[in-house]
Amino acid sequence: MSSWFERQLSSHQVQLAATALVSGITVAGLIYGGQTIRRKVATDQLKASIPPLDEEHQAQRLTDFGAALPVPSAAKEDERVAALAGRAQQGDYDDALIDEQLTRTASFLTKPGFQILRSSFVIVVGLGGVGSHCTSALARSGVSHIRLIDFDQVTLSSLNRHAVATLADVGTPKVQCVRKRLEAVVPWVHWQCLNEVWREDKGQRLLGAWGSGNGRGPDYVVDAIDNIDSKVELLKYCHKNGIKVVSSMGAGCKSDPTSIFVADISASIEDPLSRTTRRKLKLAGVSEGIPVVYSTEKPGPGKAQLLPLPEEEILKGKVDELSVLPDFRARILPVLGTMPAIFGYIVANFVILEITGYPHEFGSGKGREKLYDSILSSLQGLEERLARDAGQDPLGLKIPVTKEDIAYLIEETFRGKSVVSGLPTRLALTRWRKAKDGYKVDQRWDGQKFSRVQLQDLVCMTKEESATHEKEVLKGELPPEVLYDVDVVQMVDRRQREEQQYRRYR
C-alpha cells in the first residue's frame, strides 16, 4: 500500500494536479478577500455620504411595510416659505406689498422715521420669552436686518411664553425657530442666526458689523439674557465700546403689568435682578447710561418665588452640574406667560422710538426723583431737630436711609399715600413713635455721628400732618393711639407688618 502512495507522489501528473489545486485555492482566496475589502470601503463611503440629522435632513419612521412615511405638509410649507424668503431677501419681492403690510407703522412714524427704521440693524441676545416677543415686534414693525444670538433650544416648558415656537420646534435651536417662523410673516427681513453663548471674548464678532469688511454696525443691541454674569458682561462690553443697548430685567415671578417701567439702570428700584446687575456693573466702573425695562412689583407672601431644588437632587451633591452651562441658574423660575411678552414689547417699543428719533421720555420709574430727594431732606431735617431737642449736637449727623429706601417706603409700603388722610401730595416720612429710651445719637466711632432710625420706624404723612405729629407725639407726650382714630392706627400696624415681611426680599 505504501509503495502505491510513493508511486503516486512521485508521479509528475499528480504533482501538476496538486499544484493547480493549491494555486486555484490561493487565487480564490485573494479574489474573495479583495471583494470583501472593496465592499467594506464602499459601505463606509456610503455611510459617510449620509448627512447628519439636522433641520434640513430629518429621519422618518418607516411604515409596517418598510416604506417611508409621506412628508408632512408642514415641512412642504416650511420649504415654500424658505424659498420665498430667499427670493425676497435677494430683492425679488414687490415693494408695494411691503409698503402695504407696513402702512400703519409708516403713517405713525412718518416717512423719514420709517425709512430710518427700514434700514436699521438690531441685535437681540437671548431668544426666550422676552427676546422672542421683542424680535417679533421689531421684524413686524419694519426692521430689515436682525442678528439673533442664543445657545439654547426650544423646550416644551418654554412654549408658555415663547412668541412663535410650536410643538414642532421643540428640540431645535431658538435662533433658527424664530427666523423660520417670522420668515412666514416678513420674508424680506435679513437674518443672521448665531447658535452660541454670549462671551466677552467673542464680542467683536458677535456684535460686529453686518456683513464682511467695514459693514454697518448695530443701531441697537437688546439684552434679553437671564443669566446675571452674561448680562453684566454684555452690558459692560456695550458701554465700553459705545454700542447702544437696552436691557430687560427679570420678568420671572412678576404679575403686575402696571409696575413695569423704563429707566436708567441707576434709577431702577425694587427689582432683584436689576439691583444685582447694577451692583456688578458699578464694580466694573459702570454706574449709569444703560436704559433698562424693569418691574417695581415686590415679592411677598402668597406670590411666586424661585422654586427650590428637589431634596433628592441636593443629596446627590454638585448642584451646579444641573444647570445648562457653568454659572447658569439650576433652579426653576416660575413665569406667568403674559409678563415676558409685555417686557419684550416694551423693549421693542423703546428701540423703535430710539432708532427713529420719535419723541419719548424715559427716566426714573414714576418720575418722582425730586420727590424722593425732598422727602430724604425733610427726614434729615427732622432727625436733626429731634437731636437738638434732646440736647445733642446735630452737626454732621447722618441717617442710615437712602433715596432708594425712600422710594421703597413711599411706593411699596405706603402706596404713595398718607396713612392719615390718604392724600398723595406733599408727602413726608416721619417716625411713628417717640424713641423708648429717648432720642440718642450714635457716636461709638470717632468722627462719625448717625441717627438710629430704622425703616420700620417710619410712616408716610403729608408735610402738614407730619408737622403736627412731630409737635404732639415726637416732642410732646401724646401716644399715636390718642392722637389718631383707630382706623389710622390699624392701618399703620398693617403697613408695618407688611414691611417686616417684605424686608427679607430686599
Coordinates of C-alpha atoms in Angstrom, one line a residue:
M1 CA 0.0 0.0 0.0
S2 CA 2.8 2.4 0.9
S3 CA 4.5 1.7 -2.3
W4 CA 1.4 2.7 -4.2
F5 CA 1.4 6.1 -2.4
E6 CA 5.1 6.5 -3.1
R7 CA 4.5 5.9 -6.8
Q8 CA 1.6 8.4 -6.9
L9 CA 3.5 11.1 -5.1
S10 CA 6.4 10.7 -7.5
S11 CA 4.1 10.9 -10.5
H12 CA 4.6 14.1 -12.5
Q13 CA 0.9 14.3 -13.4
V14 CA -0.2 14.1 -9.7
Q15 CA 2.3 16.9 -8.8
L16 CA 0.9 19.1 -11.5
A17 CA -2.7 18.5 -10.4
A18 CA -1.8 19.3 -6.7
T19 CA -0.1 22.5 -7.8
A20 CA -3.1 23.6 -9.8
L21 CA -5.4 22.9 -6.9
V22 CA -3.4 24.9 -4.4
S23 CA -3.0 27.8 -6.9
G24 CA -6.7 27.8 -7.5
I25 CA -7.5 28.0 -3.8
T26 CA -5.0 30.8 -3.3
V27 CA -6.4 32.8 -6.2
A28 CA -9.9 32.3 -5.0
G29 CA -8.9 33.5 -1.5
L30 CA -7.3 36.6 -2.9
I31 CA -10.3 37.4 -5.1
Y32 CA -12.7 36.9 -2.2
G33 CA -10.6 39.0 0.2
G34 CA -10.3 41.8 -2.4
Q35 CA -14.1 41.8 -2.9
T36 CA -14.6 41.9 0.9
I37 CA -12.3 44.9 1.3
R38 CA -13.9 46.7 -1.6
R39 CA -17.4 46.1 -0.1
K40 CA -16.2 47.5 3.2
V41 CA -14.8 50.5 1.6
A42 CA -17.9 51.1 -0.4
T43 CA -20.1 50.6 2.7
D44 CA -18.0 53.1 4.6
Q45 CA -18.2 55.6 1.8
L46 CA -22.0 55.2 1.6
K47 CA -22.4 55.7 5.3
A48 CA -20.1 58.8 5.2
S49 CA -22.2 60.2 2.4
I50 CA -25.4 60.2 4.6
P51 CA -25.7 63.7 6.1
P52 CA -26.2 64.2 9.9
L53 CA -29.7 64.6 11.2
D54 CA -30.5 68.3 11.5
E55 CA -33.2 70.8 10.5
E56 CA -32.6 70.2 6.8
H57 CA -32.1 66.4 7.0
Q58 CA -34.6 64.7 9.3
A59 CA -35.2 61.0 9.8
Q60 CA -38.7 59.5 9.4
R61 CA -40.0 56.3 10.8
L62 CA -40.8 53.6 8.2
T63 CA -44.3 52.1 7.8
D64 CA -45.1 48.5 8.7
F65 CA -44.4 47.6 5.0
G66 CA -40.9 49.1 5.1
A67 CA -41.8 52.2 3.1
A68 CA -41.1 55.8 4.0
L69 CA -43.9 57.8 5.5
P70 CA -45.3 60.7 3.4
V71 CA -43.6 64.0 4.1
P72 CA -45.9 66.1 6.3
S73 CA -47.5 69.1 4.7
A74 CA -45.9 71.4 7.3
A75 CA -42.4 70.5 6.0
K76 CA -43.5 71.4 2.5
E77 CA -44.9 74.7 3.8
D78 CA -41.6 75.4 5.5
E79 CA -39.8 74.8 2.3
R80 CA -42.1 77.0 0.4
V81 CA -41.7 79.8 3.0
A82 CA -37.9 79.4 3.0
A83 CA -37.8 79.6 -0.8
L84 CA -40.0 82.7 -0.8
A85 CA -37.8 84.3 1.9
G86 CA -34.7 83.5 -0.1
R87 CA -36.0 85.3 -3.2
A88 CA -37.4 88.2 -1.1
Q89 CA -34.1 88.8 0.6
Q90 CA -32.4 89.0 -2.8
G91 CA -34.8 91.7 -3.8
D92 CA -37.3 89.5 -5.7
Y93 CA -40.4 90.8 -3.8
D94 CA -42.9 93.5 -4.7
D95 CA -42.1 96.7 -2.7
A96 CA -45.7 97.6 -2.9
L97 CA -46.6 94.6 -0.9
I98 CA -44.1 95.6 1.8
D99 CA -45.4 99.1 1.9
E100 CA -49.0 97.9 2.3
Q101 CA -48.1 95.5 5.1
L102 CA -46.2 98.2 7.0
T103 CA -48.5 101.1 6.1
R104 CA -49.7 101.6 9.7
T105 CA -46.2 101.8 11.1
A106 CA -45.1 104.1 8.3
S107 CA -48.0 106.5 8.9
F108 CA -47.3 106.6 12.6
L109 CA -43.5 107.3 12.3
T110 CA -43.9 109.5 9.2
K111 CA -41.8 108.8 6.0
P112 CA -38.4 109.9 7.3
G113 CA -38.6 108.0 10.6
F114 CA -40.0 104.9 8.8
Q115 CA -37.1 104.9 6.3
I116 CA -34.6 105.0 9.1
L117 CA -36.3 102.0 10.8
R118 CA -36.4 100.1 7.5
S119 CA -32.7 100.4 7.1
S120 CA -31.8 99.7 10.7
F121 CA -29.8 96.8 12.1
V122 CA -30.7 95.3 15.6
I123 CA -29.0 92.5 17.5
V124 CA -31.1 90.5 20.0
V125 CA -29.2 88.4 22.6
G126 CA -31.4 85.9 24.2
L127 CA -34.4 84.3 22.5
G128 CA -36.6 83.2 25.4
G129 CA -39.9 84.8 26.3
V130 CA -38.7 88.4 26.3
G131 CA -36.3 88.1 23.3
S132 CA -38.7 86.2 21.0
H133 CA -41.5 88.7 21.5
C134 CA -39.2 91.6 21.1
T135 CA -37.8 90.2 17.9
S136 CA -41.3 89.5 16.5
A137 CA -42.3 93.1 17.2
L138 CA -39.1 94.5 15.6
A139 CA -39.5 92.4 12.5
R140 CA -43.2 93.1 12.1
S141 CA -42.6 96.8 12.6
G142 CA -40.0 97.1 9.7
V143 CA -36.5 96.5 11.0
S144 CA -34.8 94.9 8.0
H145 CA -31.6 93.4 9.5
I146 CA -31.7 91.3 12.7
R147 CA -29.0 89.2 14.2
L148 CA -30.1 86.6 16.7
I149 CA -27.7 85.2 19.4
D150 CA -28.7 82.3 21.7
F151 CA -27.1 79.0 22.6
D152 CA -30.4 77.3 23.7
Q153 CA -33.0 75.1 22.1
V154 CA -36.8 75.3 22.3
T155 CA -38.1 73.2 25.2
L156 CA -41.7 72.0 25.9
S157 CA -41.8 74.1 29.1
S158 CA -40.8 77.3 27.1
L159 CA -44.0 77.2 24.9
N160 CA -46.0 79.0 27.6
R161 CA -44.1 82.2 26.9
H162 CA -42.3 82.0 23.6
A163 CA -43.6 84.2 20.8
V164 CA -43.5 81.9 17.8
A165 CA -42.4 78.4 18.8
T166 CA -44.7 75.4 18.2
L167 CA -44.6 71.8 19.3
A168 CA -42.8 71.0 16.0
D169 CA -39.9 73.4 17.1
V170 CA -39.1 71.6 20.4
G171 CA -35.5 70.5 20.3
T172 CA -34.5 72.9 17.6
P173 CA -32.2 76.0 18.2
K174 CA -34.2 79.0 19.3
V175 CA -32.4 81.3 16.7
Q176 CA -33.5 79.0 13.8
C177 CA -37.0 78.7 15.2
V178 CA -37.6 82.4 15.4
R179 CA -36.1 83.0 11.9
K180 CA -38.1 80.2 10.3
R181 CA -41.5 81.3 11.9
L182 CA -41.0 85.0 11.2
E183 CA -40.0 84.4 7.6
A184 CA -43.6 83.4 7.0
V185 CA -44.6 86.8 8.2
V186 CA -41.8 89.1 6.9
P187 CA -39.9 87.2 4.2
W188 CA -37.9 90.3 3.2
V189 CA -36.1 90.6 6.6
H190 CA -32.4 89.6 6.6
W191 CA -31.3 87.3 9.4
Q192 CA -28.1 86.2 10.9
C193 CA -28.5 83.3 13.4
L194 CA -25.7 82.6 15.8
N195 CA -26.4 79.5 17.9
E196 CA -23.8 80.2 20.7
V197 CA -23.4 81.6 24.1
W198 CA -22.5 85.3 24.6
R199 CA -18.9 85.7 25.8
E200 CA -17.0 88.9 26.2
D201 CA -14.0 87.4 24.3
K202 CA -16.4 86.8 21.3
G203 CA -17.8 90.4 21.5
Q204 CA -16.1 91.8 18.4
R205 CA -17.5 89.0 16.2
L206 CA -20.9 88.7 17.8
L207 CA -21.7 92.4 17.9
G208 CA -19.7 93.3 14.9
A209 CA -20.8 94.9 11.7
W210 CA -23.3 93.3 9.3
G211 CA -21.5 91.5 6.5
S212 CA -17.8 91.4 5.9
G213 CA -15.3 94.2 5.9
N214 CA -16.4 97.7 7.1
G215 CA -20.2 97.0 7.2
R216 CA -22.8 98.8 9.2
G217 CA -22.6 98.4 13.0
P218 CA -25.7 97.7 15.1
D219 CA -28.1 100.6 15.7
Y220 CA -29.2 98.9 19.0
V221 CA -28.5 95.8 21.0
V222 CA -31.2 94.1 23.0
D223 CA -30.1 92.3 26.2
A224 CA -32.7 89.6 26.9
I225 CA -30.3 87.3 28.8
D226 CA -31.5 85.8 32.1
N227 CA -28.0 84.9 33.4
I228 CA -26.6 87.7 35.5
D229 CA -22.9 87.1 34.7
S230 CA -23.5 87.0 31.0
K231 CA -25.8 90.0 31.2
V232 CA -23.2 92.1 33.1
E233 CA -20.5 91.1 30.5
L234 CA -22.7 92.1 27.6
L235 CA -23.8 95.5 29.2
K236 CA -20.2 96.3 30.2
Y237 CA -18.9 95.5 26.7
C238 CA -21.5 97.6 25.0
H239 CA -21.0 100.5 27.4
K240 CA -17.2 100.3 26.9
N241 CA -17.4 100.2 23.1
G242 CA -20.1 102.9 22.7
I243 CA -22.8 100.4 21.4
K244 CA -26.3 101.4 22.3
V245 CA -28.0 98.7 24.4
V246 CA -31.3 98.3 26.3
S247 CA -31.6 95.6 28.9
S248 CA -34.6 93.7 30.1
M249 CA -34.6 92.9 33.8
G250 CA -36.4 89.9 35.4
A251 CA -40.0 89.0 34.2
G252 CA -40.0 85.9 36.4
C253 CA -42.3 85.8 39.4
K254 CA -43.9 89.1 38.2
S255 CA -47.7 89.5 37.7
D256 CA -48.5 93.3 37.6
P257 CA -48.1 94.9 34.2
T258 CA -48.7 98.4 35.6
S259 CA -45.5 98.1 37.6
I260 CA -43.2 97.9 34.5
F261 CA -41.1 100.9 33.7
V262 CA -38.2 102.1 31.5
A263 CA -35.4 104.0 33.3
D264 CA -31.7 104.3 33.5
I265 CA -30.2 101.4 35.5
S266 CA -29.1 103.9 38.1
A267 CA -32.7 104.7 38.9
S268 CA -34.2 101.2 38.8
I269 CA -35.5 100.2 42.2
E270 CA -37.1 97.1 43.9
D271 CA -36.0 94.7 41.1
P272 CA -33.7 92.0 42.4
L273 CA -32.1 91.3 39.0
S274 CA -31.7 95.0 38.3
R275 CA -30.2 95.6 41.7
T276 CA -27.7 92.7 41.4
T277 CA -26.8 93.8 37.8
R278 CA -26.4 97.4 38.9
R279 CA -24.0 96.4 41.7
K280 CA -21.8 94.3 39.5
L281 CA -21.7 97.0 36.8
K282 CA -20.6 99.5 39.5
L283 CA -17.7 97.3 40.4
A284 CA -16.8 97.3 36.7
G285 CA -17.0 101.1 36.7
V286 CA -20.4 101.5 35.0
S287 CA -23.0 103.2 37.2
E288 CA -25.3 104.8 34.6
G289 CA -26.1 105.3 30.9
I290 CA -27.9 102.0 30.3
P291 CA -31.7 102.0 29.9
V292 CA -33.5 99.1 31.4
V293 CA -37.0 97.7 31.5
Y294 CA -37.8 96.6 35.0
S295 CA -40.7 96.0 37.4
T296 CA -41.2 97.7 40.7
E297 CA -43.5 94.9 41.9
K298 CA -42.2 93.4 45.1
P299 CA -42.2 89.8 46.0
G300 CA -44.1 88.7 49.1
P301 CA -46.2 86.1 50.9
G302 CA -48.5 84.3 48.5
K303 CA -46.6 85.3 45.4
A304 CA -44.4 83.1 43.2
Q305 CA -40.8 82.6 44.2
L306 CA -37.8 80.8 42.8
L307 CA -38.6 77.1 43.2
P308 CA -36.2 75.1 45.4
L309 CA -34.4 72.1 44.0
P310 CA -35.9 68.7 44.9
E311 CA -34.3 67.2 48.0
E312 CA -33.1 64.2 46.1
E313 CA -31.1 66.4 43.8
I314 CA -29.5 68.3 46.7
L315 CA -28.5 65.0 48.3
K316 CA -26.7 63.9 45.2
G317 CA -24.3 66.9 45.6
K318 CA -22.7 69.0 42.8
V319 CA -25.9 71.0 42.3
D320 CA -24.1 73.3 39.8
E321 CA -23.9 70.4 37.4
L322 CA -27.7 70.6 37.0
S323 CA -27.5 73.9 35.1
V324 CA -27.4 74.1 31.4
L325 CA -24.0 75.7 31.4
P326 CA -21.5 76.6 34.2
D327 CA -22.7 79.5 36.3
F328 CA -26.2 79.3 34.9
R329 CA -29.3 79.0 37.1
A330 CA -30.2 75.4 38.0
R331 CA -33.4 76.2 39.9
I332 CA -36.8 76.8 38.2
L333 CA -38.1 80.4 38.0
P334 CA -41.9 80.5 37.8
V335 CA -43.1 82.6 34.9
L336 CA -46.6 83.9 34.0
G337 CA -46.5 83.7 30.2
T338 CA -48.0 87.1 29.7
M339 CA -45.2 89.0 31.5
P340 CA -42.2 88.2 29.3
A341 CA -44.4 89.2 26.3
I342 CA -45.1 92.6 27.9
F343 CA -41.4 93.1 28.7
G344 CA -40.5 92.2 25.2
Y345 CA -42.9 94.6 23.6
I346 CA -41.8 97.4 25.8
V347 CA -38.2 96.8 24.9
A348 CA -39.1 96.7 21.2
N349 CA -41.1 99.8 21.5
F350 CA -38.2 101.6 23.2
V351 CA -35.8 100.5 20.5
I352 CA -38.1 101.6 17.7
L353 CA -38.6 105.1 19.2
E354 CA -34.9 105.5 19.9
I355 CA -33.8 104.5 16.4
T356 CA -36.4 106.7 14.6
G357 CA -35.9 109.7 16.9
Y358 CA -39.6 109.6 17.8
P359 CA -40.4 111.9 20.8
H360 CA -40.4 109.9 24.0
E361 CA -39.1 110.1 27.6
F362 CA -37.8 107.6 30.0
G363 CA -36.4 108.2 33.4
S364 CA -36.8 107.2 37.0
G365 CA -39.8 104.9 37.1
K366 CA -42.6 107.0 38.2
G367 CA -40.7 110.3 37.6
R368 CA -40.6 111.1 41.3
E369 CA -36.8 111.6 41.8
K370 CA -37.3 115.1 43.1
L371 CA -40.0 114.0 45.5
Y372 CA -37.7 111.3 47.0
D373 CA -34.9 113.9 47.3
S374 CA -37.3 116.3 49.1
I375 CA -38.5 113.6 51.5
L376 CA -35.0 112.5 52.3
S377 CA -34.0 116.1 53.0
S378 CA -37.1 116.5 55.2
L379 CA -36.3 113.3 57.1
Q380 CA -32.7 114.5 57.7
G381 CA -34.1 117.8 59.0
L382 CA -36.5 116.0 61.3
E383 CA -33.7 113.9 62.8
E384 CA -31.5 117.0 63.4
R385 CA -34.4 118.8 65.1
L386 CA -35.1 115.8 67.4
A387 CA -31.3 115.6 68.2
R388 CA -31.2 119.3 69.1
D389 CA -34.4 119.0 71.2
A390 CA -32.8 116.1 73.1
G391 CA -29.8 118.4 73.9
Q392 CA -27.4 116.8 71.4
D393 CA -25.3 118.4 68.7
P394 CA -26.8 117.6 65.3
L395 CA -23.8 119.0 63.3
G396 CA -22.6 116.2 61.0
L397 CA -25.5 113.9 61.8
K398 CA -26.1 111.1 59.2
I399 CA -29.2 109.0 58.8
P400 CA -29.0 105.3 57.6
V401 CA -31.6 105.9 54.9
T402 CA -31.0 106.2 51.1
K403 CA -33.1 107.6 48.3
E404 CA -33.9 104.0 47.2
D405 CA -35.2 103.3 50.7
I406 CA -37.4 106.4 50.5
A407 CA -38.8 105.2 47.1
Y408 CA -39.4 101.7 48.6
L409 CA -41.3 103.1 51.6
I410 CA -43.4 105.6 49.7
E411 CA -44.3 103.5 46.7
E412 CA -44.3 100.0 48.0
T413 CA -45.1 100.1 51.7
F414 CA -47.4 103.1 51.8
R415 CA -48.7 103.0 48.2
G416 CA -47.9 106.7 47.7
K417 CA -50.4 108.0 50.2
S418 CA -50.6 109.4 53.6
V419 CA -51.7 106.9 56.3
V420 CA -53.7 109.6 58.0
S421 CA -55.7 111.3 55.2
G422 CA -54.9 109.2 52.1
L423 CA -53.7 112.2 50.3
P424 CA -51.0 111.6 47.6
T425 CA -49.4 115.1 47.6
R426 CA -46.8 116.9 49.7
L427 CA -45.6 113.7 51.3
A428 CA -43.1 113.2 54.1
L429 CA -41.7 110.4 56.2
T430 CA -41.7 110.7 60.0
R431 CA -41.1 108.5 63.0
W432 CA -44.4 106.9 64.2
R433 CA -43.5 106.7 67.9
K434 CA -41.1 108.5 70.2
A435 CA -37.9 106.5 70.9
K436 CA -38.4 104.4 74.0
D437 CA -35.2 105.4 75.7
G438 CA -35.3 109.0 74.3
Y439 CA -33.5 110.3 71.2
K440 CA -29.9 109.3 71.1
V441 CA -27.2 110.0 68.5
D442 CA -24.8 107.0 68.0
Q443 CA -21.2 108.2 68.4
R444 CA -19.5 104.9 69.0
W445 CA -16.9 105.7 66.3
D446 CA -14.7 108.8 66.4
G447 CA -15.7 111.3 63.7
Q448 CA -19.0 109.7 62.9
K449 CA -22.5 110.5 64.2
F450 CA -25.6 108.9 62.9
S451 CA -29.2 108.5 63.8
R452 CA -30.6 105.1 64.9
V453 CA -33.8 105.5 62.9
Q454 CA -34.8 102.3 61.1
L455 CA -37.2 101.9 58.1
Q456 CA -39.7 100.1 60.2
D457 CA -39.9 103.2 62.5
L458 CA -41.2 105.5 59.6
V459 CA -44.7 106.2 58.3
C460 CA -45.9 108.3 55.4
M461 CA -47.9 111.5 56.0
T462 CA -48.4 114.9 54.3
K463 CA -46.0 117.6 55.4
E464 CA -48.8 119.3 57.4
E465 CA -49.7 116.1 59.2
S466 CA -46.0 115.4 59.9
A467 CA -45.5 118.8 61.5
T468 CA -48.5 118.2 63.9
H469 CA -47.2 114.7 64.6
E470 CA -43.7 116.0 65.4
K471 CA -45.2 118.5 67.9
E472 CA -47.7 116.3 69.6
V473 CA -46.1 112.9 69.5
L474 CA -42.3 113.1 68.9
K475 CA -41.7 116.2 71.1
G476 CA -44.9 116.0 73.1
E477 CA -46.4 113.4 75.3
L478 CA -49.4 112.1 73.2
P479 CA -49.1 108.5 72.0
P480 CA -50.3 107.9 68.4
E481 CA -53.3 105.9 69.7
V482 CA -54.7 109.1 71.4
L483 CA -54.0 111.5 68.5
Y484 CA -55.4 109.3 65.7
D485 CA -58.5 107.3 65.0
V486 CA -58.5 103.5 65.4
D487 CA -58.6 103.1 61.6
V488 CA -55.3 105.1 61.2
V489 CA -53.6 103.1 64.0
Q490 CA -54.7 99.8 62.5
M491 CA -53.6 100.9 59.0
V492 CA -50.1 101.8 60.3
D493 CA -49.9 98.5 62.1
R494 CA -50.8 96.6 58.9
R495 CA -48.3 98.5 56.8
Q496 CA -45.5 97.9 59.3
R497 CA -46.2 94.2 59.5
E498 CA -46.1 94.1 55.7
E499 CA -42.8 96.0 55.6
Q500 CA -41.4 93.5 58.1
Q501 CA -42.4 90.6 55.8
Y502 CA -41.1 92.2 52.6
R503 CA -37.9 93.3 54.2
R504 CA -36.3 89.9 53.8
Y505 CA -36.9 90.0 50.0
R506 CA -34.9 93.2 49.5

